mmCIF file of C-alpha atoms and ligand atoms in Angstrom:
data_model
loop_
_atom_site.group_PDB
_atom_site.id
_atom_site.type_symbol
_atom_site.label_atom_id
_atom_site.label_comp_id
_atom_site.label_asym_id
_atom_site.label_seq_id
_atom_site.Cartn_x
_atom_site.Cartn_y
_atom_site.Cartn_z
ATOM 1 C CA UNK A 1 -4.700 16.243 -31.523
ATOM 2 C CA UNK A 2 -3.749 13.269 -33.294
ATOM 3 C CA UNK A 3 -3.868 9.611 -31.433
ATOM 4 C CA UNK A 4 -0.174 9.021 -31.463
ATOM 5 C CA UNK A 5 0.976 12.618 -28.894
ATOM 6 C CA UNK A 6 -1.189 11.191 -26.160
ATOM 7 C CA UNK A 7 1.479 10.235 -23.969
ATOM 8 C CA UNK A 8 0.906 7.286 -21.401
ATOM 9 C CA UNK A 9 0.906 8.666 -17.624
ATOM 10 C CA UNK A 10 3.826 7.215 -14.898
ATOM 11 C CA UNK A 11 0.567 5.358 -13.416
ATOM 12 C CA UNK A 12 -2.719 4.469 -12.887
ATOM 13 C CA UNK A 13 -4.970 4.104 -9.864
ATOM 14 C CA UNK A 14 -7.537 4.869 -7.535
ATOM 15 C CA UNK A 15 -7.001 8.602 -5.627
ATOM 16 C CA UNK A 16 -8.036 9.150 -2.635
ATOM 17 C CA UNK A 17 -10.585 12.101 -2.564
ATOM 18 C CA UNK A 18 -11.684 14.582 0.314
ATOM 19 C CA UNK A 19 -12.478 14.086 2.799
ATOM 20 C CA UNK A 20 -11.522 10.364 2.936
ATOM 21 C CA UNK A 21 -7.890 11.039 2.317
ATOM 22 C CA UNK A 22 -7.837 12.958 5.718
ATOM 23 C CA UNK A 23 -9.419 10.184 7.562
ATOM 24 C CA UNK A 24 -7.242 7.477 6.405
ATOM 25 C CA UNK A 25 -4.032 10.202 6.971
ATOM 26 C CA UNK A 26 -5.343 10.451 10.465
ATOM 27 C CA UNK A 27 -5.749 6.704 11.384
ATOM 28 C CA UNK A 28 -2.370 6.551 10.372
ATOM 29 C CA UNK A 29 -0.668 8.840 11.873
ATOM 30 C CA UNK A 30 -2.828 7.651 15.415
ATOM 31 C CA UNK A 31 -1.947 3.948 14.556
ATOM 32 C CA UNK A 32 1.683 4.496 14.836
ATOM 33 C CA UNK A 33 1.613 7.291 17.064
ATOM 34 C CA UNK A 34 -0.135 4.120 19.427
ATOM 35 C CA UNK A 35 2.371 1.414 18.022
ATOM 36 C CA UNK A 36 5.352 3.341 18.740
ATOM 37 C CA UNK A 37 3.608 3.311 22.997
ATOM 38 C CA UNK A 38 3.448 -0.554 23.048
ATOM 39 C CA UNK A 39 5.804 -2.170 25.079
ATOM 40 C CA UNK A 40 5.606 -5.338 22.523
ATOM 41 C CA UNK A 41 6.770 -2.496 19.899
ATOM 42 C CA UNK A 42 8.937 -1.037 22.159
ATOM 43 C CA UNK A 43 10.377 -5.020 22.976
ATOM 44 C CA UNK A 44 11.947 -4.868 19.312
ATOM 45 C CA UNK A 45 12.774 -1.385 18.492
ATOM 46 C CA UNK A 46 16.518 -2.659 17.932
ATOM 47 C CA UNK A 47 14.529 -3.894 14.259
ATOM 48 C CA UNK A 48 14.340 -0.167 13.430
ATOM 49 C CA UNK A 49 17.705 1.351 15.078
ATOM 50 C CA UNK A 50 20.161 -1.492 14.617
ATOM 51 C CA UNK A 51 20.673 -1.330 18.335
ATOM 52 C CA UNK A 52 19.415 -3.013 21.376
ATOM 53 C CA UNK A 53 17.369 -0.809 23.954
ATOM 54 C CA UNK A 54 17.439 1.943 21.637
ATOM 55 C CA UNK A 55 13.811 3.367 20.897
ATOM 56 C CA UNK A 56 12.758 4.772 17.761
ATOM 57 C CA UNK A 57 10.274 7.963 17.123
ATOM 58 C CA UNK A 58 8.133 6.773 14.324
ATOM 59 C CA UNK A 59 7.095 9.767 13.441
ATOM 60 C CA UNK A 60 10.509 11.344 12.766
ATOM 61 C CA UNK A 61 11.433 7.718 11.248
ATOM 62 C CA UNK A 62 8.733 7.984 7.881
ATOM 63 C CA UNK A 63 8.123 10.837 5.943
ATOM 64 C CA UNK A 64 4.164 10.637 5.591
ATOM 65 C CA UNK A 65 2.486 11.249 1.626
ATOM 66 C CA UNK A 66 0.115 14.000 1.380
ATOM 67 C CA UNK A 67 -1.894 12.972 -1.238
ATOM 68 C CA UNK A 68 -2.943 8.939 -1.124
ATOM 69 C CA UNK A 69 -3.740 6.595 -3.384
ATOM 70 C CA UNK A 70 -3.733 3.270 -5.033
ATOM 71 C CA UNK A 71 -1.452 2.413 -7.872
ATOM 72 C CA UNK A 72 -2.944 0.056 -10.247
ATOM 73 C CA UNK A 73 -0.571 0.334 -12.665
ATOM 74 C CA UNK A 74 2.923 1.534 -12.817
ATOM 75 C CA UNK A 75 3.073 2.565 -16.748
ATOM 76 C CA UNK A 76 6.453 4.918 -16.398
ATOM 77 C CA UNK A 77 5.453 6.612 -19.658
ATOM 78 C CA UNK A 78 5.091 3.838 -21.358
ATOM 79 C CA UNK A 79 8.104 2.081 -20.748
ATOM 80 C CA UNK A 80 6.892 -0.499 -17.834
ATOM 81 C CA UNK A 81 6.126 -3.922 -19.539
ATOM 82 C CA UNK A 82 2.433 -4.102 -20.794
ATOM 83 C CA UNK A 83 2.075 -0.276 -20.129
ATOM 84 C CA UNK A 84 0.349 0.101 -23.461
ATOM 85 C CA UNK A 85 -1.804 -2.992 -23.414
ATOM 86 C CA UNK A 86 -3.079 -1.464 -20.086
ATOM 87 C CA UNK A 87 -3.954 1.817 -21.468
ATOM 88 C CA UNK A 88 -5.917 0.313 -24.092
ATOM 89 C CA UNK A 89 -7.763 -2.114 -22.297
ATOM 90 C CA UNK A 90 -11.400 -1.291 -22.550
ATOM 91 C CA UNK A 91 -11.745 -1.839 -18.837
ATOM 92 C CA UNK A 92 -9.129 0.964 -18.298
ATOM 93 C CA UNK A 93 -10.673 3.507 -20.777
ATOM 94 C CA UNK A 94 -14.657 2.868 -19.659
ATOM 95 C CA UNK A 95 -13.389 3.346 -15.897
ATOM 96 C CA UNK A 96 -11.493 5.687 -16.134
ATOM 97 C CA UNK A 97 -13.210 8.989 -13.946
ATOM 98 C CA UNK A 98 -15.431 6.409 -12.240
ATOM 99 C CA UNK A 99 -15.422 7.089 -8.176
ATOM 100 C CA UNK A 100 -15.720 3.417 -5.974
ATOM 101 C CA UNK A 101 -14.888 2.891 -2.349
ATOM 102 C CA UNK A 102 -11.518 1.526 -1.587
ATOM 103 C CA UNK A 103 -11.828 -0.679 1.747
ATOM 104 C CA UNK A 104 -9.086 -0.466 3.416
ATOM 105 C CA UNK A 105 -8.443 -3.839 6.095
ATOM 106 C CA UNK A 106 -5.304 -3.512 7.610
ATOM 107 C CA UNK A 107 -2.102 -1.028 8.363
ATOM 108 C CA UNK A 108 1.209 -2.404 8.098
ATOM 109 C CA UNK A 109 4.399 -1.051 8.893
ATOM 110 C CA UNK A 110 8.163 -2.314 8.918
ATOM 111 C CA UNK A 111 11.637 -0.655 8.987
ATOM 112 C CA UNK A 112 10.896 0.899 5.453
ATOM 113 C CA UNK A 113 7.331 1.591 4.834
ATOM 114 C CA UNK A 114 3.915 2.426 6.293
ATOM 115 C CA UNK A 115 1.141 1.451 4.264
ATOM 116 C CA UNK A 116 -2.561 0.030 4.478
ATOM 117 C CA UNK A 117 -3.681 -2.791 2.567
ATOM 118 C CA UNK A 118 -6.903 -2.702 0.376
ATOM 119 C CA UNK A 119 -9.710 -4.949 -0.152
ATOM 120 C CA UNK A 120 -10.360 -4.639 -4.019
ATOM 121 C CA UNK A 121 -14.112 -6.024 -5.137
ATOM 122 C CA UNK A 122 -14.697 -8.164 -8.411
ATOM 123 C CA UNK A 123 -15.573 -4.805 -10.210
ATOM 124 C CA UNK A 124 -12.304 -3.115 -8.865
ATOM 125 C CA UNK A 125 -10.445 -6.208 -9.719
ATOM 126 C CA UNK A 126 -10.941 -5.658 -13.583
ATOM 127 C CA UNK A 127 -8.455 -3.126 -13.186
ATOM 128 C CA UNK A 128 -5.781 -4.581 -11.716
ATOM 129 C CA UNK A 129 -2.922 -6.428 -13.610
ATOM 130 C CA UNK A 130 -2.648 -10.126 -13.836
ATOM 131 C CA UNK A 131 1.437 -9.867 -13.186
ATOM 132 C CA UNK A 132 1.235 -7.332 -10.640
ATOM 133 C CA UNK A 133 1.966 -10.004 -7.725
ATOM 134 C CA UNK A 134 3.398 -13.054 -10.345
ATOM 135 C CA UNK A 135 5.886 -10.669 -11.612
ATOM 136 C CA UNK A 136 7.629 -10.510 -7.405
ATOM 137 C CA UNK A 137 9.918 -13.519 -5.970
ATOM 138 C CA UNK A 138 8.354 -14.777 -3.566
ATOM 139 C CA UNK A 139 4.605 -13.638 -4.377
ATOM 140 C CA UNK A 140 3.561 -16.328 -6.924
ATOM 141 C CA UNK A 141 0.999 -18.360 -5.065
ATOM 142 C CA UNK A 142 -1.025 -15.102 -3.672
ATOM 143 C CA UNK A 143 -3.850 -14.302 -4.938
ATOM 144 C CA UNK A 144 -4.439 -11.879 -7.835
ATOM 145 C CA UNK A 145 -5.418 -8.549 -5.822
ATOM 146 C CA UNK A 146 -3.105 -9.104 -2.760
ATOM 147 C CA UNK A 147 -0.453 -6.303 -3.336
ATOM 148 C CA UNK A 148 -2.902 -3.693 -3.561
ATOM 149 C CA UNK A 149 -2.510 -1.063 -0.857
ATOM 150 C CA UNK A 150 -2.196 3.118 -0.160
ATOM 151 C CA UNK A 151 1.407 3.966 0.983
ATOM 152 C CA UNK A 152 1.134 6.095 3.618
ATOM 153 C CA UNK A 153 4.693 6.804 4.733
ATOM 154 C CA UNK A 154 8.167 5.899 3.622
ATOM 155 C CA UNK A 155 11.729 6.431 5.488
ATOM 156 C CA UNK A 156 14.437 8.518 4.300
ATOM 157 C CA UNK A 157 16.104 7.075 0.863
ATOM 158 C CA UNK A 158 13.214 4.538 0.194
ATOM 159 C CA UNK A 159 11.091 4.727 -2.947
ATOM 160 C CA UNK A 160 7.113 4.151 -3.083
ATOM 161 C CA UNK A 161 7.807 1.166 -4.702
ATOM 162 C CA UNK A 162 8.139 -0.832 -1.735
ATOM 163 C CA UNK A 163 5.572 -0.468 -0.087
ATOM 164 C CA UNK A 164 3.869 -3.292 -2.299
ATOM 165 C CA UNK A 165 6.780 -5.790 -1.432
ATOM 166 C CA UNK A 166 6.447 -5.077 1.766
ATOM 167 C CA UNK A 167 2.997 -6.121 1.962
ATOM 168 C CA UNK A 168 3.604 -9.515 -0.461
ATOM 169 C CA UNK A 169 6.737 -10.129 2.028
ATOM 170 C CA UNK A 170 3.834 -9.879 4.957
ATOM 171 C CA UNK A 171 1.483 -11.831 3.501
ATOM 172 C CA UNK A 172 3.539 -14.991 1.807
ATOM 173 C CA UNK A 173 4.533 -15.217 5.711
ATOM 174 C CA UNK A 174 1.040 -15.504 6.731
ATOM 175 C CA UNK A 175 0.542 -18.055 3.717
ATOM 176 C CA UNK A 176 3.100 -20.257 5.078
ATOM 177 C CA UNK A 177 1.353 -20.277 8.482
ATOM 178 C CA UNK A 178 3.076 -17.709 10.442
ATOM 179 C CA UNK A 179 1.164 -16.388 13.050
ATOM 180 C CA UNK A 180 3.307 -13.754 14.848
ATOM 181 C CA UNK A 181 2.862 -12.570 18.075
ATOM 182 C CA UNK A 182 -0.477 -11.067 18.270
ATOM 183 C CA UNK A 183 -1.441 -7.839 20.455
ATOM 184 C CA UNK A 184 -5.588 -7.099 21.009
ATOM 185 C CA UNK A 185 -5.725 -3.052 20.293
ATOM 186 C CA UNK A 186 -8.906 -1.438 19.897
ATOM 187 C CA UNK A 187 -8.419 -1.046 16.936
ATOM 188 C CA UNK A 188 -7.896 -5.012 15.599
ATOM 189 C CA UNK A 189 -5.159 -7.474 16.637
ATOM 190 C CA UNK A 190 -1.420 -6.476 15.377
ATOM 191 C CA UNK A 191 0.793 -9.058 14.369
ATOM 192 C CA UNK A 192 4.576 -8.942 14.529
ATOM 193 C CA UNK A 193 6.348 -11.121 11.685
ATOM 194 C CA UNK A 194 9.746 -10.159 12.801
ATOM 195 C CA UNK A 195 13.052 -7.937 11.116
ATOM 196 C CA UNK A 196 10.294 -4.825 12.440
ATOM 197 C CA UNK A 197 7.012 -6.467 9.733
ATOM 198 C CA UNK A 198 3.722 -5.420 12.022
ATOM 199 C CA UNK A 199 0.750 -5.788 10.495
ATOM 200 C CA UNK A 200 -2.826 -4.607 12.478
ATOM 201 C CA UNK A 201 -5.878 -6.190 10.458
ATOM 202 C CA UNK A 202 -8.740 -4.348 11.477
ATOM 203 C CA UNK A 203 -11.974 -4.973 13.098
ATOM 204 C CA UNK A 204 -13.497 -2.609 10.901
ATOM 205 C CA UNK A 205 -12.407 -1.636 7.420
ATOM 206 C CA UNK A 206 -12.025 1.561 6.783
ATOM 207 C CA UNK A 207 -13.943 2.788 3.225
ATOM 208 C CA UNK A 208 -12.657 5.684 1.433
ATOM 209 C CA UNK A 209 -13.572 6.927 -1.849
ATOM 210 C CA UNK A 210 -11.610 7.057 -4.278
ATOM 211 C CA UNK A 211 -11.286 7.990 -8.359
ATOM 212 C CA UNK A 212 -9.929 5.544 -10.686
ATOM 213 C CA UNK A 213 -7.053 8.594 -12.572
ATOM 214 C CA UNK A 214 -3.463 8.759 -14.035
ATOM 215 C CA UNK A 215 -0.737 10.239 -12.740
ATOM 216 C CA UNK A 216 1.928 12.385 -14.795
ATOM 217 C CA UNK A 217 3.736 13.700 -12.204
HETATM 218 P P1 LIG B 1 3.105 2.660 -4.445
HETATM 219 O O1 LIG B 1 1.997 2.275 -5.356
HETATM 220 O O2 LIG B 1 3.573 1.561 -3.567
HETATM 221 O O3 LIG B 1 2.803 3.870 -3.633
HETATM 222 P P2 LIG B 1 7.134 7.274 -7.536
HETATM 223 O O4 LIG B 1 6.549 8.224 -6.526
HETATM 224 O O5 LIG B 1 8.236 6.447 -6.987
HETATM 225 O O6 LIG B 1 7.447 7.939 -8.834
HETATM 226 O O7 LIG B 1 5.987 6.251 -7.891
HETATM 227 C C1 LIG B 1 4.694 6.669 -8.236
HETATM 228 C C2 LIG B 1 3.714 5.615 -7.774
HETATM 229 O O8 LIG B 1 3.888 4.426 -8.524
HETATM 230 C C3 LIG B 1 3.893 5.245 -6.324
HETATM 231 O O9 LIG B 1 2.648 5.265 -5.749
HETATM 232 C C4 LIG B 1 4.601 3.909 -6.356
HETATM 233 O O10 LIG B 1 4.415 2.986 -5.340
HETATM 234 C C5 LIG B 1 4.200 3.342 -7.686
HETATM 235 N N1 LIG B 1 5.346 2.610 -8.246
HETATM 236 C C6 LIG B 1 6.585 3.101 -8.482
HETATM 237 N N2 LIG B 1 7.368 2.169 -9.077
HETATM 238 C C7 LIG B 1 6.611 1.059 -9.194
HETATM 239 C C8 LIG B 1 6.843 -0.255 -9.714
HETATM 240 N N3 LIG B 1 8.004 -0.605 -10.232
HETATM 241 N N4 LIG B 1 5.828 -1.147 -9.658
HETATM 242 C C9 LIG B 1 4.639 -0.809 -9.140
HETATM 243 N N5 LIG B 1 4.351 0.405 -8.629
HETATM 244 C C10 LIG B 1 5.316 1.328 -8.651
#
């Protein structure tokens, strides 16, 4: 095989493994199976219908992923910027295979995506791209780290891809002091950031492990 057919995947990133990608499936699915019950939810449905006093069915609103995980980097064969500086990074090739826990600290859904938001440690970090948040409006001042998350579910006609924006959009409002309305669930307190943004940090994060892998599709 000679260096120059090995073709670079559509991404990189840390997948979920059994049984962890169960568990996390199933706190989803019960987290907005009990957000959809909440009369604060219910208060501003109209941001998921377009219309007042009409109430939405989560669960017929996403479409959930079967198999989770985290992107890292989006390389689209090679054509993404800095696709093949990635693959070649010596961080990338000595972890690639390696298994690590992905701590997962809060769900967060809105109109167009459900999706939990992960924790990465210093080692974890290594892997993840210095533009992945500079290179979003809006996202410059977070720290390097914050966009990483699992999308769980997506509505009808809306790509993966937001998921990430989502949480950036989510989290440059809590920069700028925005507290939200906040609702105690057993679970951990759930802020609502308005236009449908809810975001429940939890009291207890939620490990999974996962192995750091490419994607071809
Ligand atoms: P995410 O990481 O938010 O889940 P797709 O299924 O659309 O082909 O994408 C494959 C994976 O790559 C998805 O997990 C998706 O989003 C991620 N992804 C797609 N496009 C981009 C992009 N432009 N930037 C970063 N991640 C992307």
């Amino acid at each position: 095989l000679q260096l120059e057919e090995v073709k670079i995947p559509l991404f990189y990133g840390w997948f979920l493994m059994s049984p962890a990608n169960e568990k996390v499936k199933c706190s989803a699915i019960d987290f907005v199976k009990t957000l959809d019950t909440l009369e604060a939810f219910k208060k501003h449905s109209a941001d998921f219908t377009g219309k007042a006093e009409k109430e939405v069915d989560l669960e017929q609103h996403f479409k959930a992923k079967a198999s989770l995980h985290c992107t890292t980097k989006f390389s689209n064969y090679g054509k993404a910027e800095g696709a093949k500086e990635y693959a070649q990074n010596l961080v990338v090739k000595d972890h690639f295979g390696s298994v690590s826990e992905l701590s997962l600290i809060a769900f967060f859904v809105t109109p167009r995506t459900v999706g939990a938001r992960v924790s990465l440690t210093k080692e974890q970090l290594q892997l993840w791209p210095v533009d992945a948040e500079s290179s979003v409006p809006g996202a410059t001042g977070l720290p390097h780290g914050s966009r990483a998350h699992v999308t769980l579910a997506c509505a009808a006609g809306v790509e993966a891809v937001q998921t990430g924006l989502d949480l950036l959009d989510i989290l440059a409002l809590q920069k700028d002091g925005q507290q939200g309305e906040l609702v105690e669930m057993e679970l951990g307190s759930l802020s609502y950031y308005g236009e449908g943004r809810w975001m429940l940090a939890l009291r207890e994060p939620i490990c999974a492990s996962a192995c750091f892998s490419s994607s071809y599709k």
